[in-house]
Tab-separated table of C-alpha atoms in Angstrom:
chain	number	residue	atom	x	y	z
O	1	MET	CA	0.006	-0.008	-0.025
O	2	SER	CA	1.082	3.512	-0.684
O	3	THR	CA	1.870	6.042	2.089
O	4	ALA	CA	-1.344	8.053	1.225
O	5	ALA	CA	-3.483	4.889	1.449
O	6	ILE	CA	-2.042	4.100	4.883
O	7	VAL	CA	-2.615	7.733	6.073
O	8	MET	CA	-6.214	7.700	4.824
O	9	MET	CA	-6.959	4.334	6.461
O	10	SER	CA	-5.382	5.500	9.795
O	11	LEU	CA	-7.604	8.633	9.692
O	12	ALA	CA	-10.703	6.645	8.943
O	13	ILE	CA	-9.866	4.274	11.846
O	14	LEU	CA	-9.244	7.133	14.209
O	15	LEU	CA	-12.506	8.826	13.096
O	16	VAL	CA	-14.567	5.665	13.694
O	17	TRP	CA	-13.144	4.578	16.960
O	18	GLY	CA	-12.707	8.085	18.143
O	19	GLY	CA	-16.422	8.717	17.528
O	20	LEU	CA	-17.138	5.559	19.488
O	21	ALA	CA	-15.042	6.533	22.389
O	22	VAL	CA	-16.542	10.042	22.536
O	23	SER	CA	-20.137	8.833	22.318
O	24	ALA	CA	-19.355	6.199	25.159
O	25	VAL	CA	-18.058	8.740	27.369
O	26	HIS	CA	-20.882	11.132	26.661
O	27	LEU	CA	-23.473	8.275	27.453
O	28	LEU	CA	-21.631	7.511	30.722
O	29	ARG	CA	-21.833	11.124	31.715
O	30	HIS	CA	-25.315	11.681	30.563
O	31	PRO	CA	-27.250	8.274	30.894
O	32	ASP	CA	-30.371	7.736	28.826
O	33	ASP	CA	-33.003	7.411	31.427
O	34	SER	CA	-35.918	7.412	28.925
O	35	SER	CA	-35.029	4.145	27.250
O	36	GLY	CA	-36.225	0.713	28.265
O	37	ASP	CA	-39.350	-0.194	30.174
O	38	LEU	CA	-40.859	2.811	31.725
O	39	ALA	CA	-43.779	1.015	33.527
O	40	ILE	CA	-43.164	-0.045	37.044
O	41	GLU	CA	-45.879	-2.735	37.730
O	42	ASP	CA	-49.203	-0.756	37.263
O	43	GLU	CA	-47.715	2.624	37.673
O	44	LEU	CA	-45.478	4.780	35.377
O	45	ALA	CA	-42.011	5.737	36.178
O	46	PRO	CA	-41.382	9.426	36.888
O	47	ALA	CA	-39.834	9.992	33.341
O	48	VAL	CA	-43.356	9.553	31.753
O	49	TRP	CA	-46.031	12.284	31.987
O	50	GLU	CA	-49.517	12.777	30.448
O	51	ARG	CA	-49.997	15.293	27.833
O	52	GLU	CA	-53.152	17.510	27.695
O	53	ASP	CA	-54.674	15.252	25.041
O	54	GLY	CA	-54.420	12.201	27.416
O	55	ARG	CA	-51.563	10.464	25.673
O	56	LEU	CA	-48.303	9.561	27.525
O	57	ASP	CA	-45.031	10.904	26.452
O	58	ALA	CA	-41.416	10.400	27.639
O	59	ARG	CA	-39.696	13.577	28.961
O	60	HIS	CA	-36.817	14.509	26.787
O	61	ARG	CA	-33.933	16.255	28.564
């Protein structure tokens, strides 16, 4: 492989793995509380609230 190809491959690898690392750190610092099961037995978790039209929505932070 040429030098240019190796440099481009290295940049692509750094971009992908760097993005994965940054997103993992962000998710650790700001956990996604609104995913998963929101119902606790027959009641709703605090992350769910009722809209004026009666439908239930998850609160976005």
